[in-house]
PDB file of C-alpha atoms and ligand atoms in Angstrom:
ATOM      1  CA  UNK A   1     129.508 111.992  84.758  1.00 89.00           C
ATOM      2  CA  UNK A   2     126.366 109.951  84.985  1.00 93.00           C
ATOM      3  CA  UNK A   3     122.831 110.523  83.718  1.00 97.00           C
ATOM      4  CA  UNK A   4     119.970 108.686  85.412  1.00 97.00           C
ATOM      5  CA  UNK A   5     116.480 109.097  83.947  1.00 98.00           C
ATOM      6  CA  UNK A   6     113.387 108.251  85.994  1.00 98.00           C
ATOM      7  CA  UNK A   7     110.037 108.389  84.238  1.00 98.00           C
ATOM      8  CA  UNK A   8     106.618 107.171  85.244  1.00 97.00           C
ATOM      9  CA  UNK A   9     103.069 108.147  86.177  1.00 96.00           C
ATOM     10  CA  UNK A  10     102.107 110.398  89.088  1.00 92.00           C
ATOM     11  CA  UNK A  11     102.487 109.187  92.652  1.00 90.00           C
ATOM     12  CA  UNK A  12     105.061 106.494  91.896  1.00 94.00           C
ATOM     13  CA  UNK A  13     107.460 108.395  94.154  1.00 92.00           C
ATOM     14  CA  UNK A  14     109.797 109.552  91.381  1.00 95.00           C
ATOM     15  CA  UNK A  15     110.691 112.871  92.971  1.00 93.00           C
ATOM     16  CA  UNK A  16     111.231 111.729  96.577  1.00 93.00           C
ATOM     17  CA  UNK A  17     113.186 108.681  95.432  1.00 97.00           C
ATOM     18  CA  UNK A  18     115.267 110.682  92.951  1.00 97.00           C
ATOM     19  CA  UNK A  19     116.029 113.300  95.601  1.00 96.00           C
ATOM     20  CA  UNK A  20     117.285 110.631  98.019  1.00 96.00           C
ATOM     21  CA  UNK A  21     119.339 108.880  95.334  1.00 97.00           C
ATOM     22  CA  UNK A  22     120.900 112.223  94.351  1.00 96.00           C
ATOM     23  CA  UNK A  23     121.895 112.909  97.961  1.00 95.00           C
ATOM     24  CA  UNK A  24     123.410 109.437  98.366  1.00 95.00           C
ATOM     25  CA  UNK A  25     125.351 109.556  95.111  1.00 94.00           C
ATOM     26  CA  UNK A  26     126.299 113.227  95.433  1.00 94.00           C
ATOM     27  CA  UNK A  27     124.749 114.178  92.094  1.00 95.00           C
ATOM     28  CA  UNK A  28     122.194 116.806  91.045  1.00 96.00           C
ATOM     29  CA  UNK A  29     118.476 116.085  91.223  1.00 97.00           C
ATOM     30  CA  UNK A  30     116.360 117.696  88.516  1.00 97.00           C
ATOM     31  CA  UNK A  31     112.586 117.803  88.951  1.00 97.00           C
ATOM     32  CA  UNK A  32     111.398 118.547  85.414  1.00 98.00           C
ATOM     33  CA  UNK A  33     107.714 118.608  86.389  1.00 98.00           C
ATOM     34  CA  UNK A  34     108.462 121.854  88.253  1.00 98.00           C
ATOM     35  CA  UNK A  35     109.290 123.488  84.909  1.00 98.00           C
ATOM     36  CA  UNK A  36     105.900 122.610  83.399  1.00 98.00           C
ATOM     37  CA  UNK A  37     104.238 123.714  86.648  1.00 98.00           C
ATOM     38  CA  UNK A  38     106.031 127.055  86.352  1.00 98.00           C
ATOM     39  CA  UNK A  39     104.760 127.594  82.812  1.00 98.00           C
ATOM     40  CA  UNK A  40     101.288 126.579  84.032  1.00 98.00           C
ATOM     41  CA  UNK A  41     101.539 129.091  86.870  1.00 98.00           C
ATOM     42  CA  UNK A  42     102.346 131.933  84.490  1.00 98.00           C
ATOM     43  CA  UNK A  43      99.541 130.914  82.134  1.00 98.00           C
ATOM     44  CA  UNK A  44      97.114 130.957  85.078  1.00 98.00           C
ATOM     45  CA  UNK A  45      98.429 134.367  86.191  1.00 98.00           C
ATOM     46  CA  UNK A  46      97.789 135.711  82.705  1.00 98.00           C
ATOM     47  CA  UNK A  47      94.263 134.286  82.745  1.00 98.00           C
ATOM     48  CA  UNK A  48      94.918 132.211  79.640  1.00 98.00           C
ATOM     49  CA  UNK A  49      93.229 128.834  79.235  1.00 98.00           C
ATOM     50  CA  UNK A  50      95.835 126.021  79.440  1.00 98.00           C
ATOM     51  CA  UNK A  51      93.984 124.446  76.492  1.00 98.00           C
ATOM     52  CA  UNK A  52      94.532 127.532  74.332  1.00 98.00           C
ATOM     53  CA  UNK A  53      97.600 126.410  72.370  1.00 98.00           C
ATOM     54  CA  UNK A  54      98.039 129.674  70.469  1.00 98.00           C
ATOM     55  CA  UNK A  55      97.519 131.826  73.539  1.00 98.00           C
ATOM     56  CA  UNK A  56     100.017 129.826  75.580  1.00 98.00           C
ATOM     57  CA  UNK A  57     102.523 129.766  72.713  1.00 98.00           C
ATOM     58  CA  UNK A  58     102.313 133.553  72.411  1.00 98.00           C
ATOM     59  CA  UNK A  59     103.304 134.284  76.016  1.00 98.00           C
ATOM     60  CA  UNK A  60     106.293 131.907  76.218  1.00 98.00           C
ATOM     61  CA  UNK A  61     108.600 134.740  75.118  1.00 98.00           C
ATOM     62  CA  UNK A  62     107.664 136.603  78.317  1.00 98.00           C
ATOM     63  CA  UNK A  63     108.907 133.762  80.509  1.00 98.00           C
ATOM     64  CA  UNK A  64     112.382 133.356  81.914  1.00 97.00           C
ATOM     65  CA  UNK A  65     112.894 130.226  83.998  1.00 97.00           C
ATOM     66  CA  UNK A  66     115.969 129.576  86.111  1.00 95.00           C
ATOM     67  CA  UNK A  67     116.784 126.561  88.247  1.00 95.00           C
ATOM     68  CA  UNK A  68     118.946 127.195  91.315  1.00 94.00           C
ATOM     69  CA  UNK A  69     120.037 124.891  94.102  1.00 92.00           C
ATOM     70  CA  UNK A  70     119.853 126.063  97.700  1.00 89.00           C
ATOM     71  CA  UNK A  71     121.303 123.542 100.186  1.00 84.00           C
ATOM     72  CA  UNK A  72     120.816 120.850  97.560  1.00 82.00           C
ATOM     73  CA  UNK A  73     117.122 121.644  97.040  1.00 89.00           C
ATOM     74  CA  UNK A  74     115.863 122.730  93.642  1.00 93.00           C
ATOM     75  CA  UNK A  75     114.246 126.165  93.440  1.00 95.00           C
ATOM     76  CA  UNK A  76     112.574 127.363  90.278  1.00 96.00           C
ATOM     77  CA  UNK A  77     112.558 131.068  89.535  1.00 97.00           C
ATOM     78  CA  UNK A  78     109.956 132.576  87.228  1.00 98.00           C
ATOM     79  CA  UNK A  79     111.135 135.964  85.952  1.00 98.00           C
ATOM     80  CA  UNK A  80     113.267 136.302  89.075  1.00 97.00           C
ATOM     81  CA  UNK A  81     110.654 135.138  91.596  1.00 97.00           C
ATOM     82  CA  UNK A  82     111.170 131.929  93.601  1.00 97.00           C
ATOM     83  CA  UNK A  83     107.775 130.230  93.290  1.00 96.00           C
ATOM     84  CA  UNK A  84     108.298 127.785  96.161  1.00 94.00           C
ATOM     85  CA  UNK A  85     105.209 125.740  96.972  1.00 91.00           C
ATOM     86  CA  UNK A  86     102.886 127.910  94.850  1.00 95.00           C
ATOM     87  CA  UNK A  87     103.337 125.414  92.011  1.00 96.00           C
ATOM     88  CA  UNK A  88     102.467 122.409  94.210  1.00 91.00           C
ATOM     89  CA  UNK A  89      98.671 122.726  94.310  1.00 89.00           C
ATOM     90  CA  UNK A  90      96.255 120.327  92.546  1.00 88.00           C
ATOM     91  CA  UNK A  91      95.220 123.234  90.300  1.00 94.00           C
ATOM     92  CA  UNK A  92      98.830 123.759  89.208  1.00 96.00           C
ATOM     93  CA  UNK A  93      99.198 120.009  88.616  1.00 94.00           C
ATOM     94  CA  UNK A  94      96.344 120.178  86.133  1.00 95.00           C
ATOM     95  CA  UNK A  95      97.659 123.356  84.480  1.00 98.00           C
ATOM     96  CA  UNK A  96     101.087 121.722  84.154  1.00 98.00           C
ATOM     97  CA  UNK A  97      99.609 118.609  82.585  1.00 97.00           C
ATOM     98  CA  UNK A  98      97.607 120.639  80.072  1.00 98.00           C
ATOM     99  CA  UNK A  99     100.360 123.027  78.995  1.00 98.00           C
ATOM    100  CA  UNK A 100     102.805 120.113  78.792  1.00 98.00           C
ATOM    101  CA  UNK A 101     100.761 118.702  75.887  1.00 98.00           C
ATOM    102  CA  UNK A 102     101.581 121.806  73.804  1.00 98.00           C
ATOM    103  CA  UNK A 103     104.601 121.172  71.523  1.00 98.00           C
ATOM    104  CA  UNK A 104     105.824 124.793  71.802  1.00 98.00           C
ATOM    105  CA  UNK A 105     105.992 124.449  75.598  1.00 98.00           C
ATOM    106  CA  UNK A 106     108.016 121.239  75.374  1.00 98.00           C
ATOM    107  CA  UNK A 107     110.400 122.825  72.872  1.00 98.00           C
ATOM    108  CA  UNK A 108     110.719 125.886  75.132  1.00 98.00           C
ATOM    109  CA  UNK A 109     111.845 123.747  78.104  1.00 98.00           C
ATOM    110  CA  UNK A 110     114.098 121.343  76.207  1.00 97.00           C
ATOM    111  CA  UNK A 111     117.428 123.195  76.426  1.00 96.00           C
ATOM    112  CA  UNK A 112     116.998 124.107  80.098  1.00 95.00           C
ATOM    113  CA  UNK A 113     116.784 120.394  80.886  1.00 97.00           C
ATOM    114  CA  UNK A 114     119.575 119.248  78.571  1.00 97.00           C
ATOM    115  CA  UNK A 115     121.957 122.023  79.666  1.00 97.00           C
ATOM    116  CA  UNK A 116     121.860 120.916  83.310  1.00 96.00           C
ATOM    117  CA  UNK A 117     122.642 117.337  82.290  1.00 96.00           C
ATOM    118  CA  UNK A 118     125.533 118.532  80.111  1.00 96.00           C
ATOM    119  CA  UNK A 119     127.210 120.313  83.010  1.00 95.00           C
ATOM    120  CA  UNK A 120     126.432 117.946  85.921  1.00 95.00           C
ATOM    121  CA  UNK A 121     125.913 114.320  86.851  1.00 95.00           C
ATOM    122  CA  UNK A 122     122.150 114.155  87.227  1.00 97.00           C
ATOM    123  CA  UNK A 123     119.174 112.102  88.203  1.00 97.00           C
ATOM    124  CA  UNK A 124     116.265 113.646  86.344  1.00 98.00           C
ATOM    125  CA  UNK A 125     112.624 112.732  86.825  1.00 97.00           C
ATOM    126  CA  UNK A 126     109.712 113.338  84.487  1.00 98.00           C
ATOM    127  CA  UNK A 127     107.660 111.671  81.775  1.00 98.00           C
ATOM    128  CA  UNK A 128     109.916 111.782  78.700  1.00 98.00           C
ATOM    129  CA  UNK A 129     113.432 111.897  80.141  1.00 98.00           C
ATOM    130  CA  UNK A 130     114.543 108.492  78.859  1.00 98.00           C
ATOM    131  CA  UNK A 131     112.682 108.811  75.562  1.00 98.00           C
ATOM    132  CA  UNK A 132     113.275 112.448  74.537  1.00 98.00           C
ATOM    133  CA  UNK A 133     115.336 114.622  76.885  1.00 98.00           C
ATOM    134  CA  UNK A 134     118.248 112.270  77.635  1.00 98.00           C
ATOM    135  CA  UNK A 135     117.955 109.429  75.095  1.00 98.00           C
ATOM    136  CA  UNK A 136     121.549 108.391  75.880  1.00 97.00           C
ATOM    137  CA  UNK A 137     121.139 108.331  79.673  1.00 97.00           C
ATOM    138  CA  UNK A 138     123.343 105.722  81.376  1.00 95.00           C
ATOM    139  CA  UNK A 139     120.435 104.388  83.420  1.00 96.00           C
ATOM    140  CA  UNK A 140     116.740 104.563  82.551  1.00 97.00           C
ATOM    141  CA  UNK A 141     114.071 103.548  85.007  1.00 97.00           C
ATOM    142  CA  UNK A 142     110.319 103.511  84.533  1.00 98.00           C
ATOM    143  CA  UNK A 143     108.959 103.701  88.072  1.00 98.00           C
ATOM    144  CA  UNK A 144     105.377 102.728  88.698  1.00 97.00           C
ATOM    145  CA  UNK A 145     103.007 101.227  91.279  1.00 97.00           C
ATOM    146  CA  UNK A 146      99.344 100.267  91.500  1.00 97.00           C
ATOM    147  CA  UNK A 147      96.806 103.053  91.032  1.00 96.00           C
ATOM    148  CA  UNK A 148      95.569 102.873  94.664  1.00 96.00           C
ATOM    149  CA  UNK A 149      99.081 102.873  96.042  1.00 96.00           C
ATOM    150  CA  UNK A 150     100.091 105.914  93.970  1.00 96.00           C
ATOM    151  CA  UNK A 151      96.930 107.850  94.842  1.00 96.00           C
ATOM    152  CA  UNK A 152      97.394 107.138  98.565  1.00 95.00           C
ATOM    153  CA  UNK A 153     100.988 108.383  98.456  1.00 92.00           C
ATOM    154  CA  UNK A 154      99.959 111.570  96.673  1.00 91.00           C
ATOM    155  CA  UNK A 155      97.079 112.047  99.139  1.00 93.00           C
ATOM    156  CA  UNK A 156      99.382 111.716 102.171  1.00 93.00           C
ATOM    157  CA  UNK A 157     101.908 114.091 100.602  1.00 88.00           C
ATOM    158  CA  UNK A 158      99.239 116.778 100.102  1.00 88.00           C
ATOM    159  CA  UNK A 159      97.830 116.304 103.614  1.00 93.00           C
ATOM    160  CA  UNK A 160     101.342 116.644 105.051  1.00 92.00           C
ATOM    161  CA  UNK A 161     101.695 119.921 103.160  1.00 87.00           C
ATOM    162  CA  UNK A 162      98.546 121.091 104.950  1.00 90.00           C
ATOM    163  CA  UNK A 163      96.237 120.893 101.931  1.00 87.00           C
ATOM    164  CA  UNK A 164      92.582 120.023 102.473  1.00 91.00           C
ATOM    165  CA  UNK A 165      91.975 117.207  99.954  1.00 92.00           C
ATOM    166  CA  UNK A 166      89.899 114.021  99.716  1.00 95.00           C
ATOM    167  CA  UNK A 167      91.392 110.677  98.683  1.00 97.00           C
ATOM    168  CA  UNK A 168      88.698 110.108  96.008  1.00 97.00           C
ATOM    169  CA  UNK A 169      89.432 113.494  94.442  1.00 95.00           C
ATOM    170  CA  UNK A 170      93.185 112.840  94.479  1.00 95.00           C
ATOM    171  CA  UNK A 171      92.630 109.457  92.787  1.00 96.00           C
ATOM    172  CA  UNK A 172      90.342 110.941  90.118  1.00 96.00           C
ATOM    173  CA  UNK A 173      92.677 113.883  89.445  1.00 94.00           C
ATOM    174  CA  UNK A 174      95.705 111.586  89.257  1.00 95.00           C
ATOM    175  CA  UNK A 175      94.005 109.272  86.778  1.00 96.00           C
ATOM    176  CA  UNK A 176      92.823 112.158  84.614  1.00 95.00           C
ATOM    177  CA  UNK A 177      96.312 113.647  84.559  1.00 95.00           C
ATOM    178  CA  UNK A 178      98.009 110.309  83.812  1.00 96.00           C
ATOM    179  CA  UNK A 179      95.593 109.739  80.961  1.00 96.00           C
ATOM    180  CA  UNK A 180      96.304 113.192  79.527  1.00 96.00           C
ATOM    181  CA  UNK A 181     100.057 112.733  79.936  1.00 97.00           C
ATOM    182  CA  UNK A 182     100.200 109.267  78.398  1.00 96.00           C
ATOM    183  CA  UNK A 183      97.865 109.865  75.451  1.00 97.00           C
ATOM    184  CA  UNK A 184      99.119 113.230  74.192  1.00 97.00           C
ATOM    185  CA  UNK A 185     100.661 113.377  70.726  1.00 95.00           C
ATOM    186  CA  UNK A 186     104.014 114.777  71.740  1.00 95.00           C
ATOM    187  CA  UNK A 187     106.399 113.050  74.181  1.00 96.00           C
ATOM    188  CA  UNK A 188     103.751 111.059  76.094  1.00 96.00           C
ATOM    189  CA  UNK A 189     104.633 109.316  79.353  1.00 96.00           C
ATOM    190  CA  UNK A 190     106.386 106.168  78.193  1.00 96.00           C
ATOM    191  CA  UNK A 191     109.097 103.741  79.140  1.00 97.00           C
ATOM    192  CA  UNK A 192     112.079 103.913  76.802  1.00 98.00           C
ATOM    193  CA  UNK A 193     112.799 100.634  75.011  1.00 97.00           C
ATOM    194  CA  UNK A 194     115.952 100.267  77.126  1.00 96.00           C
ATOM    195  CA  UNK A 195     114.362 101.296  80.451  1.00 97.00           C
ATOM    196  CA  UNK A 196     114.124  98.989  83.455  1.00 96.00           C
ATOM    197  CA  UNK A 197     110.557  98.704  84.727  1.00 97.00           C
ATOM    198  CA  UNK A 198     110.433  99.076  88.508  1.00 97.00           C
ATOM    199  CA  UNK A 199     107.045  98.477  90.170  1.00 97.00           C
ATOM    200  CA  UNK A 200     107.330  99.580  93.784  1.00 96.00           C
ATOM    201  CA  UNK A 201     103.855  98.569  94.974  1.00 96.00           C
ATOM    202  CA  UNK A 202     104.446  97.082  98.409  1.00 92.00           C
ATOM    203  CA  UNK A 203     108.037  98.282  98.527  1.00 95.00           C
ATOM    204  CA  UNK A 204     109.149 100.753 101.178  1.00 94.00           C
ATOM    205  CA  UNK A 205     110.716 104.052 100.275  1.00 94.00           C
ATOM    206  CA  UNK A 206     114.177 102.813 101.341  1.00 97.00           C
ATOM    207  CA  UNK A 207     113.791  99.635  99.298  1.00 97.00           C
ATOM    208  CA  UNK A 208     112.955 101.701  96.220  1.00 97.00           C
ATOM    209  CA  UNK A 209     115.943 103.995  96.767  1.00 98.00           C
ATOM    210  CA  UNK A 210     118.225 100.968  97.191  1.00 97.00           C
ATOM    211  CA  UNK A 211     116.806  99.356  94.049  1.00 97.00           C
ATOM    212  CA  UNK A 212     117.495 102.482  91.985  1.00 97.00           C
ATOM    213  CA  UNK A 213     121.034 102.764  93.356  1.00 96.00           C
ATOM    214  CA  UNK A 214     121.660  99.068  92.650  1.00 96.00           C
ATOM    215  CA  UNK A 215     120.491  99.549  89.056  1.00 93.00           C
ATOM    216  CA  UNK A 216     122.724 102.593  88.680  1.00 91.00           C
ATOM    217  CA  UNK A 217     125.737 100.688  90.060  1.00 89.00           C
ATOM    218  CA  UNK A 218     125.035  97.664  87.874  1.00 88.00           C
ATOM    219  CA  UNK A 219     124.740  99.749  84.693  1.00 78.00           C
ATOM    220  CA  UNK A 220     127.798 101.778  85.539  1.00 72.00           C
ATOM    221  CA  UNK A 221     129.798  98.625  86.159  1.00 69.00           C
ATOM    222  CA  UNK A 222     129.082  97.292  82.682  1.00 60.00           C
TER     223      UNK A 222
HETATM  224  O1   DC B   1     105.942 115.401  87.846  1.00 54.88           O
HETATM  225  P1   DC B   1     104.873 116.444  88.082  1.00 54.88           P
HETATM  226  O2   DC B   1     103.604 115.911  88.678  1.00 54.88           O
HETATM  227  O3   DC B   1     105.381 117.627  88.844  1.00 54.88           O
HETATM  228  O4   DC B   1     104.519 116.961  86.615  1.00 54.88           O
HETATM  229  C1   DC B   1     103.492 117.889  86.371  1.00 54.88           C
HETATM  230  C2   DC B   1     103.009 117.724  84.938  1.00 54.88           C
HETATM  231  O5   DC B   1     104.032 118.135  84.039  1.00 54.88           O
HETATM  232  C3   DC B   1     102.651 116.297  84.523  1.00 54.88           C
HETATM  233  O6   DC B   1     101.274 116.041  84.718  1.00 54.88           O
HETATM  234  C4   DC B   1     103.039 116.220  83.085  1.00 54.88           C
HETATM  235  C5   DC B   1     104.078 117.296  82.895  1.00 54.88           C
HETATM  236  N1   DC B   1     105.433 116.769  82.722  1.00 54.88           N
HETATM  237  C6   DC B   1     105.802 116.398  81.448  1.00 54.88           C
HETATM  238  O7   DC B   1     104.985 116.442  80.548  1.00 54.88           O
HETATM  239  N2   DC B   1     107.068 115.979  81.211  1.00 54.88           N
HETATM  240  C7   DC B   1     107.959 115.895  82.201  1.00 54.88           C
HETATM  241  N3   DC B   1     109.213 115.516  81.932  1.00 54.88           N
HETATM  242  C8   DC B   1     107.597 116.245  83.526  1.00 54.88           C
HETATM  243  C9   DC B   1     106.306 116.662  83.743  1.00 54.88           C
END
């Protein structure tokens, strides 16, 4: 069994890199951001403000979240419904970021994340995986890149998904979200003390994947 934690700000390529590493190593990829997006989606459906801590806390008992893997791809089910790409919009990104600052939401999602890592070898990406969720992970990586590079990647990803977005808006939204995520009181985005910092500005996707695999091999060998 191996646990690989990848944390970092938005647009660093955590999810695409982690997915590729998981496929190469034959382990399970866990996208934890999808869980916060799912809570955000339900909060939006219920017309509750994502800033309303009490309101959000009160509806958590109505939520059942399940993660299933179909052909190796992670699907998140909210009360039995596969949400698919509905959680991938800029609006859902902002809802996810806001509800993720609420301690009750983080506590609600804790066991779901830890249980998967107990039963499977995983590469898990998020903001607090190395610091809070899997503090004993075998490999911890803090993946980052320059602001412009990250915003451009996110922009291209959204355009490829057919969304009508402007680069400037993507950059502004990304910065606002990163600020929220890294300055919140509970489990802010942070590199664990024993994490390896990997800045992939100017690195290709394949180079980043290879670098993560090399780090995993090196740590495992020790
Ligand atoms: O990784 P992502 O963009 O899908 O994450 C959406 C939001 O969820 C992000 O802005 C902050 C929150 N999040 C978190 O607080 N902790 C995690 N482990 C993963 C995501």
